[in-house]
Coordinates of C-alpha atoms in Angstrom, one line a residue:
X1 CA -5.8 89.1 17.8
X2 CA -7.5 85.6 18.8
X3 CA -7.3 82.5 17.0
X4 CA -8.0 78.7 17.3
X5 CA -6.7 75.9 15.8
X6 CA -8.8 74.5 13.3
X7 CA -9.9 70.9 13.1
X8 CA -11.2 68.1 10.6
X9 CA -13.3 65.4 10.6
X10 CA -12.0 61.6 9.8
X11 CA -14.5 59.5 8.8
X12 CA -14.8 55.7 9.3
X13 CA -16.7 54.4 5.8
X14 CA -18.8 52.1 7.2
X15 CA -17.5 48.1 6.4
X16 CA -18.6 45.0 6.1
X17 CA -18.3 41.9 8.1
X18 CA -16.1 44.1 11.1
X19 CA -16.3 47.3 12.4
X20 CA -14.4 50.9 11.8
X21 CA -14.0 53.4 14.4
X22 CA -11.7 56.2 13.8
X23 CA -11.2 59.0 16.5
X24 CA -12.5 62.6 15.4
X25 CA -12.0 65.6 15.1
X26 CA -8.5 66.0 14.5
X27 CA -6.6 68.9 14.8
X28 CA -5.0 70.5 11.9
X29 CA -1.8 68.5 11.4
X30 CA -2.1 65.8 13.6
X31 CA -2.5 61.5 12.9
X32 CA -5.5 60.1 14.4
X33 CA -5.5 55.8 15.3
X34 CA -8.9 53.7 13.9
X35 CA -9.7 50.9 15.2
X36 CA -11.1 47.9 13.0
X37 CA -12.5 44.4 14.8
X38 CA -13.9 41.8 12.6
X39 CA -16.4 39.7 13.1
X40 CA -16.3 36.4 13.7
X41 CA -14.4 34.2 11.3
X42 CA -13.4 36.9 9.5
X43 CA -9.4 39.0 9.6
X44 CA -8.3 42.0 9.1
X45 CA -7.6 42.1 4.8
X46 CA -6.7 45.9 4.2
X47 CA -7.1 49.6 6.1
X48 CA -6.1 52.5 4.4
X49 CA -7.0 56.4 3.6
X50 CA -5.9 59.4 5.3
X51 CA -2.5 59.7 4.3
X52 CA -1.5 56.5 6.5
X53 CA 0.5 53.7 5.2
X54 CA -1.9 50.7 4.0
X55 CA -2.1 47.9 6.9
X56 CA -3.6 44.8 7.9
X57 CA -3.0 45.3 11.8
X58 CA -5.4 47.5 14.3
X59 CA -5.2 50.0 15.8
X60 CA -4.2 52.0 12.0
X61 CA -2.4 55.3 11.9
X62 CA -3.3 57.8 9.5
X63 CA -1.1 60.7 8.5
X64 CA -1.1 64.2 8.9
X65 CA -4.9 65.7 8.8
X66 CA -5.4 68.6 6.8
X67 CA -8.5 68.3 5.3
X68 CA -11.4 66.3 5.5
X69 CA -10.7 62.6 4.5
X70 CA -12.6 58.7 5.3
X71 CA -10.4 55.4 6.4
X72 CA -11.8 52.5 5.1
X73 CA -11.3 48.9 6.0
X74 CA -11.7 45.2 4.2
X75 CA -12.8 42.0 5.8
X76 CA -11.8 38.6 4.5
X77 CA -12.7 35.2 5.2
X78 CA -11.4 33.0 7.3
X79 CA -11.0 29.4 5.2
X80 CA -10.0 26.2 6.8
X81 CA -8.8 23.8 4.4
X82 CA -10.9 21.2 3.8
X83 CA -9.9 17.2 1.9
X84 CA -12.4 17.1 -1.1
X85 CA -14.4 13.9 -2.6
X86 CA -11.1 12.2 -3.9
X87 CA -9.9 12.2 -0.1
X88 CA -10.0 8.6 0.6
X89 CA -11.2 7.3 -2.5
X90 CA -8.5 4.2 -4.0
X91 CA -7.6 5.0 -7.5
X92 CA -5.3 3.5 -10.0
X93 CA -4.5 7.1 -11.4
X94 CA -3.8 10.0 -9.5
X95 CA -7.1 12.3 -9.0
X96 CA -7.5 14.8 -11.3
X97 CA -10.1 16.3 -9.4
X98 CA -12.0 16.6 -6.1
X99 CA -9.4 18.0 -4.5
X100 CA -11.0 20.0 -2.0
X101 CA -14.1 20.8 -0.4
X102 CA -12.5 24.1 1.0
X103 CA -9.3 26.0 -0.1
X104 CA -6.4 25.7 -2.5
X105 CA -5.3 21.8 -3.9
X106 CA -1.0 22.0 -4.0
X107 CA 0.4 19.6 -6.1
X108 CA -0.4 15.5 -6.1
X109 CA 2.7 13.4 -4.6
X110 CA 3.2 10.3 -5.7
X111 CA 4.4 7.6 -2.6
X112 CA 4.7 4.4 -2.7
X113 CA 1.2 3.3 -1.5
X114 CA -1.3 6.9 -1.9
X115 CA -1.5 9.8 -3.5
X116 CA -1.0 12.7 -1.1
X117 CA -2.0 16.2 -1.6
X118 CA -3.1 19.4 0.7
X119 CA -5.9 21.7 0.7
X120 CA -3.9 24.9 2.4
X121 CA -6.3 27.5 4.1
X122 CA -6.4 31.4 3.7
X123 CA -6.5 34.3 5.9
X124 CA -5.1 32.2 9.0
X125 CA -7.0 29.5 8.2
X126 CA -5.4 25.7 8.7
X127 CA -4.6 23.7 5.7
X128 CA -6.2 20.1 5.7
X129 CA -3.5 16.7 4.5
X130 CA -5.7 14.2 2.0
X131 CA -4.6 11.4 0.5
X132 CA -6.3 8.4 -1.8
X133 CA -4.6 4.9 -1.4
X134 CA -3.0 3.9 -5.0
X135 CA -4.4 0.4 -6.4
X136 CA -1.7 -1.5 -7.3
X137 CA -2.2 -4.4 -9.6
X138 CA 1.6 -5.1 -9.8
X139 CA 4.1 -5.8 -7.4
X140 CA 8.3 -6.5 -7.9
X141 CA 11.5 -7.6 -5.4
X142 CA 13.9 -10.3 -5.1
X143 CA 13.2 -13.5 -4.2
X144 CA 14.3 -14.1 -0.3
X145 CA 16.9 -16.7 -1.1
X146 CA 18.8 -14.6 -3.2
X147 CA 17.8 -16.4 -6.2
X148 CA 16.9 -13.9 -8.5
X149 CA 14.0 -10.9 -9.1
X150 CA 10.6 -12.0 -9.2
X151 CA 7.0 -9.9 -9.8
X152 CA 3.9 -10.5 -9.4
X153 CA 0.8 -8.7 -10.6
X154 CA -3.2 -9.9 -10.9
X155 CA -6.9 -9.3 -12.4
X156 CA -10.3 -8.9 -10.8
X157 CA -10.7 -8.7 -7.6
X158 CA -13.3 -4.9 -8.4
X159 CA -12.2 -1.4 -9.3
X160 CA -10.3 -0.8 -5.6
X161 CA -8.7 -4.2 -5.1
X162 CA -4.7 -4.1 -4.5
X163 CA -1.6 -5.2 -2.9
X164 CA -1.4 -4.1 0.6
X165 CA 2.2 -3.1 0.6
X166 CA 2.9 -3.9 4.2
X167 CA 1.7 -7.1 3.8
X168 CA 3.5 -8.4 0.3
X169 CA 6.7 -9.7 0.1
X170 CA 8.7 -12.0 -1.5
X171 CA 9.7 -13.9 1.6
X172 CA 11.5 -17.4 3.2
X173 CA 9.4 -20.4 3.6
X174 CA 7.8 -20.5 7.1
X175 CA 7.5 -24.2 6.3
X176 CA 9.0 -26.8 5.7
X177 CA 7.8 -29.1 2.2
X178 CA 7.0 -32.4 2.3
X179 CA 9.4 -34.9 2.5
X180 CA 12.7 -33.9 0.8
X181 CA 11.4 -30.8 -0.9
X182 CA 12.8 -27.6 -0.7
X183 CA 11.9 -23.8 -1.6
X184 CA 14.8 -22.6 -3.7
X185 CA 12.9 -19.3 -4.2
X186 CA 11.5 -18.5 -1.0
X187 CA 7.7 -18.0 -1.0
X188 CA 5.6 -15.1 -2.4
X189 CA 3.1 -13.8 0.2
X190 CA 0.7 -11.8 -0.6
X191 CA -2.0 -9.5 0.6
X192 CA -4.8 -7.6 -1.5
X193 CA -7.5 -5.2 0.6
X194 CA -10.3 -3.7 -1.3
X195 CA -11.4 -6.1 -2.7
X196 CA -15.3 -7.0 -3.9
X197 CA -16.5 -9.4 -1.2
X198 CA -16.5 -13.1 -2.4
X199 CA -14.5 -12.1 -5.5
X200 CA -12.4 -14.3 -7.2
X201 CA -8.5 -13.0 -8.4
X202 CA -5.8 -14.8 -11.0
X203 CA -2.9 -13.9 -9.6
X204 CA 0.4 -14.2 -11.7
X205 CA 3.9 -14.9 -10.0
X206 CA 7.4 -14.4 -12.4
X207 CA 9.8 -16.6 -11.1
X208 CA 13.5 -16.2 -12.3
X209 CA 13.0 -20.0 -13.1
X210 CA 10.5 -23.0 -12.5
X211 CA 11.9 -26.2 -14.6
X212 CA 12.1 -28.7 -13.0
X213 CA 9.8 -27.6 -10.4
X214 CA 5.9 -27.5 -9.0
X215 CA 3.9 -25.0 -7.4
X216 CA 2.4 -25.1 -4.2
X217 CA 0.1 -23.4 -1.4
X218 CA 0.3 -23.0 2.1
X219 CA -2.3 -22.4 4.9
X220 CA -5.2 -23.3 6.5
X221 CA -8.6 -24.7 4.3
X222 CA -11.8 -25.3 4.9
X223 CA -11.3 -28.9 6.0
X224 CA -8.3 -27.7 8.2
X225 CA -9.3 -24.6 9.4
X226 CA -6.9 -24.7 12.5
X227 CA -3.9 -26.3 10.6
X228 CA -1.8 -25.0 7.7
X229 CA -1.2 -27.5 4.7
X230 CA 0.8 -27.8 1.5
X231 CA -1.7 -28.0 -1.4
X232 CA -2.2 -27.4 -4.8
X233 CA -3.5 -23.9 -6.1
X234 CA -6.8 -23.5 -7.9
X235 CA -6.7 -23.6 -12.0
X236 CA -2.6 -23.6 -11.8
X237 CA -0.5 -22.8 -14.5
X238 CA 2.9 -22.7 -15.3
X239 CA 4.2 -21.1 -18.6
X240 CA 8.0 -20.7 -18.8
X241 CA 8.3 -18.7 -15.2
X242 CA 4.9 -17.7 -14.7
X243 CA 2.9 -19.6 -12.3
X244 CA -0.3 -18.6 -12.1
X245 CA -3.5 -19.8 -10.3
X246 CA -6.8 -18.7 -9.0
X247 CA -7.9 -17.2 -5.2
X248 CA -11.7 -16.5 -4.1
X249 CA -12.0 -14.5 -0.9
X250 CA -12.9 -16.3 1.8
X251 CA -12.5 -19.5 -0.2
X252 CA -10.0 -21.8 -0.8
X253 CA -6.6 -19.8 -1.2
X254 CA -7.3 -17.3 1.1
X255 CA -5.3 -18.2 4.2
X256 CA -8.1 -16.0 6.3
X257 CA -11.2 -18.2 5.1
X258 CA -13.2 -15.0 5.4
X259 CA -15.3 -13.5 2.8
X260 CA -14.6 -10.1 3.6
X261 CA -12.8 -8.3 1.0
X262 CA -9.2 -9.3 2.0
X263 CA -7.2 -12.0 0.2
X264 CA -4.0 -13.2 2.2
X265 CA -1.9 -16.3 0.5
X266 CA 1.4 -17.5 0.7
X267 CA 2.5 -20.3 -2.1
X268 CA 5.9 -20.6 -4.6
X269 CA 7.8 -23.3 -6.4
X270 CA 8.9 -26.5 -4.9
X271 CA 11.7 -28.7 -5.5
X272 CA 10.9 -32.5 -4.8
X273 CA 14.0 -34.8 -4.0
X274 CA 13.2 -38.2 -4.8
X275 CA 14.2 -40.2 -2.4
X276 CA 15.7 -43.3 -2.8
X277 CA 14.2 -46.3 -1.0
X278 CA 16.4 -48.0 1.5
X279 CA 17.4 -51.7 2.8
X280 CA 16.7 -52.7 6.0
X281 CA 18.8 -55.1 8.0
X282 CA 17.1 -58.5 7.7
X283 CA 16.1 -57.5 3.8
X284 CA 20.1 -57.0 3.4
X285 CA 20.8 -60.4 5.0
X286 CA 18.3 -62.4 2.9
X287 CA 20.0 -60.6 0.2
X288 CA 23.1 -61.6 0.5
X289 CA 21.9 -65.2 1.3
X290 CA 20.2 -65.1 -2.0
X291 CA 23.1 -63.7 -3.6
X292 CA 25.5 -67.0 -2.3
X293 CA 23.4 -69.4 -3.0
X294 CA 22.8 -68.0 -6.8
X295 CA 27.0 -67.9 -7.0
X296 CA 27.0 -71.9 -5.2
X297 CA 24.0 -72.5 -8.2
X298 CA 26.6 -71.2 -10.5
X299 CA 29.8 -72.7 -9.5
X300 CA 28.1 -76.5 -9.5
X301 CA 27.0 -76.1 -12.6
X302 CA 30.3 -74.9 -13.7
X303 CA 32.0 -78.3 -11.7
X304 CA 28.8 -80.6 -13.4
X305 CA 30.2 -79.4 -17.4
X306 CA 33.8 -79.8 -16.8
X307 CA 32.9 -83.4 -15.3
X308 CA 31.1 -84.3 -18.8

């Protein structure tokens, strides 16, 4: 009696975007190993039939033959993640949409000076960080002598104009006042970036008190570019413990003199001590001379009445 073992055939269903190539015949009861390679930018998603356990790795093992049977095999993508048209973009709000340009948007985080999201890849891909700078009209802290919290927030300026947070502070005068005069509060400097070229911005500055006081400006002007001065804001006004006043870019106010979208200032309240006007030496002598012969004047006159 002769026999021979008998054999099937595995075939590779044809994919796309790869290849399949499964070695056959098999004999009756054996595995057999396909290979799958995909094309370029594409991974291995899914290969599966004959028996074998589903798999996204190559070579795949199929189980026991025992019949005819086909191995198929699934291509995906590969996607990079890519920052969408809010990437960039300075809002007031956070975006609600133009996330991405490529792959999935995870949730918007809030930090202190942009929105941040990320557009994560698939299928290996890389995922892509995004972010939009916040516009931030208002601004709070304490004021740098200690003397209370102060705020400050604006108008105008255009749609992407804010305070640039490493440049804004409530901070200690750099300078001193004229004269006597002091800075019980410290100064508020401020910086604002996106701003419409040439545009003009009321900026208003809560104080935790201004009676008593004025309200001045520091830095250079157009008549003493080279030289920082005191001087007195544009279209200042002082409500209770609001000061506000008026900055152009690359005007007067903006401590950069350049038109070009950036407002830098530095101002806040100053206390003026009057000073009391002194005596010189010689004045003080003819003084006191003037002062003897006024008491002589008087005592004569006393002598003159007793007499009559």
């Amino acid at each position: 009696a002769c026999s021979a073992p008998r054999q099937f055939t595995v075939t590779a269903t044809p994919p796309t975007n790869g290849t399949l190539n499964c070695t056959s015949p098999v004999t009756s009861g054996a595995t057999t190993s396909c290979a799958a390679t995909p094309s370029a930018n594409f991974v291995i998603g899914t290969i599966s039939g004959c028996g074998g356990t589903p798999s996204s790795s190559s070579p795949y093992t199929t189980g026991a033959i025992t019949t005819d049977c086909a191995v198929s095999a699934t291509f995906l993508p590969i996607v990079n993640g890519a920052c969408g048209t809010a990437n960039s973009v300075p809002s007031l709000l956070a975006p609600a949409a133009g996330f991405c340009a490529a792959g999935t948007a995870l949730p918007v985080v809030t930090n202190a000076s942009t929105f941040a999201w990320a557009c994560s890849g698939a299928n290996t891909g890389t995922n892509a960080a995004c972010s939009a700078p916040r516009i931030l009209p208002n601004f709070s802290g304490t004021t740098a002598t200690g003397s209370g919290a102060a705020s400050a927030t604006f108008t105008g300026g255009g749609p992407t104009c804010t305070f640039d947070l490493a440049g804004t502070g409530f901070v200690a005068a750099t300078a001193q006042p004229p004269g006597e005069s002091s800075a019980p509060h410290g100064w508020f400097r401020f910086k604002l970036t996106g701003c419409a070229v040439g545009s003009t911005v009321r900026m208003s500055v809560t104080w935790p008190y201004l009676a008593g006081l004025n309200y001045q400006k520091y830095g250079p002007t157009a008549g003493s570019p080279s030289t920082s001065i005191f001087y007195t804001p544009t279209n200042l006004t002082i409500a209770g413990n609001v000061a506000s006043f008026d900055v152009t870019d690359g005007a007067l106010g903006d401590s950069d003199l350049l038109a070009d979208g950036t407002i830098i200032d530095p101002s806040g309240p100053i206390l003026t001590i009057l000073e009391v006007p002194t005596v010189n030496a010689r004045n003080l002598a003819l003084l006191a001379l003037l002062m003897l012969l006024a008491a002589t004047a008087v005592g004569y006159r006393t002598r003159w009445s007793g007499r009559r």
